[in-house]
JSON list of C-alpha atoms in Angstrom, two decimals:
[
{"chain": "A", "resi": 211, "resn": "UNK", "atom": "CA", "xyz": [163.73, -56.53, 34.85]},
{"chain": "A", "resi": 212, "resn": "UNK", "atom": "CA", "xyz": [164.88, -57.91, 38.33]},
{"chain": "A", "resi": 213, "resn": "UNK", "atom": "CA", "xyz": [165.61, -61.63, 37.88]},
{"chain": "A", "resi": 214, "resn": "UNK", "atom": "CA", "xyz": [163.10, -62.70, 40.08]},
{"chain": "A", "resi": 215, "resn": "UNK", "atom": "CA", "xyz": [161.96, -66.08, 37.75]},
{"chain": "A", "resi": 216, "resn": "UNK", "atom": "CA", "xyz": [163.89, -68.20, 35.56]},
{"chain": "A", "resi": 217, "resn": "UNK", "atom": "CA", "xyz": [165.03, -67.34, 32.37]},
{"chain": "A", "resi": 218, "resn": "UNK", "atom": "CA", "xyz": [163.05, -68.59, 29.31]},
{"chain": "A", "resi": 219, "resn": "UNK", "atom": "CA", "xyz": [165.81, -70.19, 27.17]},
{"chain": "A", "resi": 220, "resn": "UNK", "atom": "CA", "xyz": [167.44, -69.99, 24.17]},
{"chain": "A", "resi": 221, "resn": "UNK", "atom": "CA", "xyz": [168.07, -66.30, 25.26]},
{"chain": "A", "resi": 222, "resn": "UNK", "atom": "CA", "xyz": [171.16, -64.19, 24.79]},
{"chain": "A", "resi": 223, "resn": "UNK", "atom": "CA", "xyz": [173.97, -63.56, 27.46]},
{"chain": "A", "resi": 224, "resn": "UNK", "atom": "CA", "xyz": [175.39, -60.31, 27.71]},
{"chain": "A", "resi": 225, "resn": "UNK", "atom": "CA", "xyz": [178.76, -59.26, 29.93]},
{"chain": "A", "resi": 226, "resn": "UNK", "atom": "CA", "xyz": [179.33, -56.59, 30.70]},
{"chain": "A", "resi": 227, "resn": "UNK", "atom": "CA", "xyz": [182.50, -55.96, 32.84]},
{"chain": "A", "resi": 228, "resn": "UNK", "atom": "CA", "xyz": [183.78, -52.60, 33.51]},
{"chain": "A", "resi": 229, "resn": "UNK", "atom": "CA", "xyz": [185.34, -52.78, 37.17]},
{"chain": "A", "resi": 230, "resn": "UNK", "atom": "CA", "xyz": [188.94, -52.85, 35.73]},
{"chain": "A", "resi": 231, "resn": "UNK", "atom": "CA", "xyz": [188.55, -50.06, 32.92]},
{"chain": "A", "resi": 232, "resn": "UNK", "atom": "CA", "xyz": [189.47, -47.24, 35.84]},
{"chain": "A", "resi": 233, "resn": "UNK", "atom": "CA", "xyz": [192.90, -47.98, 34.91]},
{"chain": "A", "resi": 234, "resn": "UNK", "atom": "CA", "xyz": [194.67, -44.95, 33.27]},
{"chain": "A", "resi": 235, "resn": "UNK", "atom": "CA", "xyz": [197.49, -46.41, 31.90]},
{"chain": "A", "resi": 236, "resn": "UNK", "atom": "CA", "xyz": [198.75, -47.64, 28.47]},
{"chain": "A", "resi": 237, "resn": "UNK", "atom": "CA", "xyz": [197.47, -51.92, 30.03]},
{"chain": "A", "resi": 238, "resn": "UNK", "atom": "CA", "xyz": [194.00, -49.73, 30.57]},
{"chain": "A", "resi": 239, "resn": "UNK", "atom": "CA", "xyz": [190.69, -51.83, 29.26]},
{"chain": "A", "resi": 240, "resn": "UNK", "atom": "CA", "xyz": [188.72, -49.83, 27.06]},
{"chain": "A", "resi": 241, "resn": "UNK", "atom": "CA", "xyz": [185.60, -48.92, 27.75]},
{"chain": "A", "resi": 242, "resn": "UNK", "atom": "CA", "xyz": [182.42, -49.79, 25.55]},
{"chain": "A", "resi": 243, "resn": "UNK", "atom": "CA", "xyz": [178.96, -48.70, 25.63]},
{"chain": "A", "resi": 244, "resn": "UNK", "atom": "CA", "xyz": [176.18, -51.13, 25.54]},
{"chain": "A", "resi": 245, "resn": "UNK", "atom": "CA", "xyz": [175.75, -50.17, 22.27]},
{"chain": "A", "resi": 246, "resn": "UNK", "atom": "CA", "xyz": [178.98, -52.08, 21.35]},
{"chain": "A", "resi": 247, "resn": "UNK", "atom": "CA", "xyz": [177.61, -54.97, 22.80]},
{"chain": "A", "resi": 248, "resn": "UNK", "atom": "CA", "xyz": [174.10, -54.93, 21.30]},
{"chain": "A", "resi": 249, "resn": "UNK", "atom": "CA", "xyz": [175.22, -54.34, 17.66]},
{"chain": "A", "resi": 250, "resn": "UNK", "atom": "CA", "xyz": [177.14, -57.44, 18.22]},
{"chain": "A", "resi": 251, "resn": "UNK", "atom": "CA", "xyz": [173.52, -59.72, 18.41]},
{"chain": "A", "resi": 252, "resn": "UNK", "atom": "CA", "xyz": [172.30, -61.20, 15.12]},
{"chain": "A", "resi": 253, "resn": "UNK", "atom": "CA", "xyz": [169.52, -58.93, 14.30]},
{"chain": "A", "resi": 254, "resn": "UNK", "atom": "CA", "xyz": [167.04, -61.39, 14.43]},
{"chain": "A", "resi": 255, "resn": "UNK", "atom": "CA", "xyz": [167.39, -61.83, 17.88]},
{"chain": "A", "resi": 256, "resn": "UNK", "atom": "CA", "xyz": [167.53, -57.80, 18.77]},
{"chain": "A", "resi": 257, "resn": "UNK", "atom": "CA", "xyz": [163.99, -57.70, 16.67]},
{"chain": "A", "resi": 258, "resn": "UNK", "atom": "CA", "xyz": [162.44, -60.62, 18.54]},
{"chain": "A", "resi": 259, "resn": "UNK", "atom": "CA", "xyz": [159.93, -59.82, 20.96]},
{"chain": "A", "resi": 260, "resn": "UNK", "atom": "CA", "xyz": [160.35, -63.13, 22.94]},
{"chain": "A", "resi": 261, "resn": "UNK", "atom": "CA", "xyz": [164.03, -63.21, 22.88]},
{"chain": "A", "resi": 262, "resn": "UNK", "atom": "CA", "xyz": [165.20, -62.36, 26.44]},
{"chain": "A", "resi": 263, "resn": "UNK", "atom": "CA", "xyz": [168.82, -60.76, 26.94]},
{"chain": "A", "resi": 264, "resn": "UNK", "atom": "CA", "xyz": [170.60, -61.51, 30.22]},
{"chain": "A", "resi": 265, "resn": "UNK", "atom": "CA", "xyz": [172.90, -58.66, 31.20]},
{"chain": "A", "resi": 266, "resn": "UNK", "atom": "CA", "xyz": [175.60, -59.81, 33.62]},
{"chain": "A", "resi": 267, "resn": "UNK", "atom": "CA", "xyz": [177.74, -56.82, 34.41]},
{"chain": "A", "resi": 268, "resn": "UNK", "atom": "CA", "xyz": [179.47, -55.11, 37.72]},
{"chain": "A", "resi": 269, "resn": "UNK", "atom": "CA", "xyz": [178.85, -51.55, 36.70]},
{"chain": "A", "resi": 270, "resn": "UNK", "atom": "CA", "xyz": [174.66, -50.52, 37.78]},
{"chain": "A", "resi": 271, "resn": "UNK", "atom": "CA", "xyz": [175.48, -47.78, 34.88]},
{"chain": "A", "resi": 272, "resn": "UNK", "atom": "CA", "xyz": [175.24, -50.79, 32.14]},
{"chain": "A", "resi": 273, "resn": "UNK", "atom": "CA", "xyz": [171.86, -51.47, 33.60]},
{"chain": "A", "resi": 274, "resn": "UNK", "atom": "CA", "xyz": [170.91, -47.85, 33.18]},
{"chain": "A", "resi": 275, "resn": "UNK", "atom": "CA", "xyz": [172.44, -47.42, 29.92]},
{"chain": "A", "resi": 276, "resn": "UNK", "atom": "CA", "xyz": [170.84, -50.88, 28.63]},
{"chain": "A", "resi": 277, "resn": "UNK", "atom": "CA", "xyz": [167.06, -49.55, 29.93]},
{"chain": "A", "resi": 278, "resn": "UNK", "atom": "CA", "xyz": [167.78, -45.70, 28.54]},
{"chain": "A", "resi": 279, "resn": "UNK", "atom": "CA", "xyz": [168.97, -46.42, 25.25]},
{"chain": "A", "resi": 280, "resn": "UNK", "atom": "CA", "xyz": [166.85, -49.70, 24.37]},
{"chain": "A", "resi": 281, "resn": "UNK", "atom": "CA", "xyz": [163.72, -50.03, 26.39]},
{"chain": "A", "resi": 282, "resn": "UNK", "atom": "CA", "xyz": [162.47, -52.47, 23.75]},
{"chain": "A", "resi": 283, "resn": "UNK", "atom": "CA", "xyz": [164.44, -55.36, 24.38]},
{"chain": "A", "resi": 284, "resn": "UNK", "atom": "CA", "xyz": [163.38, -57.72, 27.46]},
{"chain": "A", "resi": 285, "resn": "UNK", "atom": "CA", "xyz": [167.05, -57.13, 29.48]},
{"chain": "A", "resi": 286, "resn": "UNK", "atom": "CA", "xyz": [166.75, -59.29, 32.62]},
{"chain": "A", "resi": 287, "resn": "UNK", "atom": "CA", "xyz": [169.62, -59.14, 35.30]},
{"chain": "A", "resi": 288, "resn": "UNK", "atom": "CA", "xyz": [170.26, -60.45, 39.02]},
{"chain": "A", "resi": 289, "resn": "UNK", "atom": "CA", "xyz": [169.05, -57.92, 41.83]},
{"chain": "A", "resi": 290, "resn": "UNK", "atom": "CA", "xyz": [172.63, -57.47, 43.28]},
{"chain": "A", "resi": 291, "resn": "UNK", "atom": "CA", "xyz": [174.37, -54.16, 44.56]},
{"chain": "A", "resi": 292, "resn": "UNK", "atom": "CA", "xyz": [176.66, -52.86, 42.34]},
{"chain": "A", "resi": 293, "resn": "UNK", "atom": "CA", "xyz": [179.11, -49.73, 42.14]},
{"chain": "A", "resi": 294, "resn": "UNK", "atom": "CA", "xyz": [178.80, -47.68, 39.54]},
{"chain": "A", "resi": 295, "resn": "UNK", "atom": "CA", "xyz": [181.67, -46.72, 37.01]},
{"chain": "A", "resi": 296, "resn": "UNK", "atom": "CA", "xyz": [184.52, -46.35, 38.83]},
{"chain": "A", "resi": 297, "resn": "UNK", "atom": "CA", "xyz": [182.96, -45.58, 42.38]},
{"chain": "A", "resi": 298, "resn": "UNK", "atom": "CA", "xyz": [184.46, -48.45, 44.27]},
{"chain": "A", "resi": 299, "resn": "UNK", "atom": "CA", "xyz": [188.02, -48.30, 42.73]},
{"chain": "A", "resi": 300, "resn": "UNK", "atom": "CA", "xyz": [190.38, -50.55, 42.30]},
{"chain": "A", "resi": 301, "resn": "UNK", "atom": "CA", "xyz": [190.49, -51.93, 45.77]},
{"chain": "A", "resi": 302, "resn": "UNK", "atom": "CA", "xyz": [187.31, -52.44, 46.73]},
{"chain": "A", "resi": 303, "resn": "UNK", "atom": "CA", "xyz": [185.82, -55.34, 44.99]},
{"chain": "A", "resi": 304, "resn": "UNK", "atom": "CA", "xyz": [182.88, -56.23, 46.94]},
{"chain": "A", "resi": 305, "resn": "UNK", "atom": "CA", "xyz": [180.24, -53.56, 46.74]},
{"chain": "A", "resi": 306, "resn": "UNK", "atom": "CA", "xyz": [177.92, -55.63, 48.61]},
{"chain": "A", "resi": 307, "resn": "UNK", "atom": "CA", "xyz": [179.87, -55.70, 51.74]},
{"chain": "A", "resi": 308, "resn": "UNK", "atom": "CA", "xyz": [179.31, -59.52, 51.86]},
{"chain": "A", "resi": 309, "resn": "UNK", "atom": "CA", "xyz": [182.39, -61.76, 50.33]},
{"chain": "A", "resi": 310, "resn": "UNK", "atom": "CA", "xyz": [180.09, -65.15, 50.37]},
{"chain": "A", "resi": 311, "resn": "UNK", "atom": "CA", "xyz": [177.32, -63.30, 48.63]},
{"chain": "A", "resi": 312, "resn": "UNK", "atom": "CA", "xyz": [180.16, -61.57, 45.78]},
{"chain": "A", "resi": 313, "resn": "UNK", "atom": "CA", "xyz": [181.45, -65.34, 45.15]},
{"chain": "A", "resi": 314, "resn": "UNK", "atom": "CA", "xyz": [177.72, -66.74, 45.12]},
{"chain": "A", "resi": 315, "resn": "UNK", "atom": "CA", "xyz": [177.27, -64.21, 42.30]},
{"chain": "A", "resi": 316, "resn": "UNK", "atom": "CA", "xyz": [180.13, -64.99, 40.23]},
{"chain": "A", "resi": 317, "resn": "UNK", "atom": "CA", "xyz": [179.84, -68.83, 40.59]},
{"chain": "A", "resi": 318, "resn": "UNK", "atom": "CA", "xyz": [176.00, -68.18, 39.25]}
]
């Protein structure tokens, strides 16, 4: 869900950052599926109905992905525009149109 209340704590952090894996080159980031990120959480946390995972990411497919493939888990994230995959390309970084509101994200 929309983070539109504060975050219940302890809860787990998850980043997401795929801006930079456009690159096709042999310095290229690989991509990973939220499902490389999830199977990294002890699974006592993934089966915990309370636990609350914060997905920070600059790709809205991660969102999708997270809500498609596990609709169980409580994902919260901020309400922010975001590009999706490679959409905005390497040169434009601010998908919002709004440089204060980009480094008001990141320094949340």
């Amino acid at each position: 869900q929309e983070m539109d209340s504060a975050i219940v704590s302890p809860c787990t952090v998850v980043h997401v950052r795929r801006s930079d894996v456009v690159l096709h080159h042999s310095l290229a980031r690989k991509y990973f599926p939220i499902s490389a990120y999830v199977d990294l959480i002890p699974e006592d946390r993934r089966h915990n109905s309370d636990e609350t995972l914060f997905l920070l990411t600059d790709d809205a497919n991660a969102i999708d992905e997270a809500h498609e493939f596990y609709p169980e888990l409580n994902w919260h994230y901020f309400n922010r525009t975001r590009y999706r995959a490679a959409e905005g390309g390497w040169e434009m970084q601010i998908p919002s149109n709004s440089p204060k509101k980009e480094v008001i994200v990141i320094l949340t």
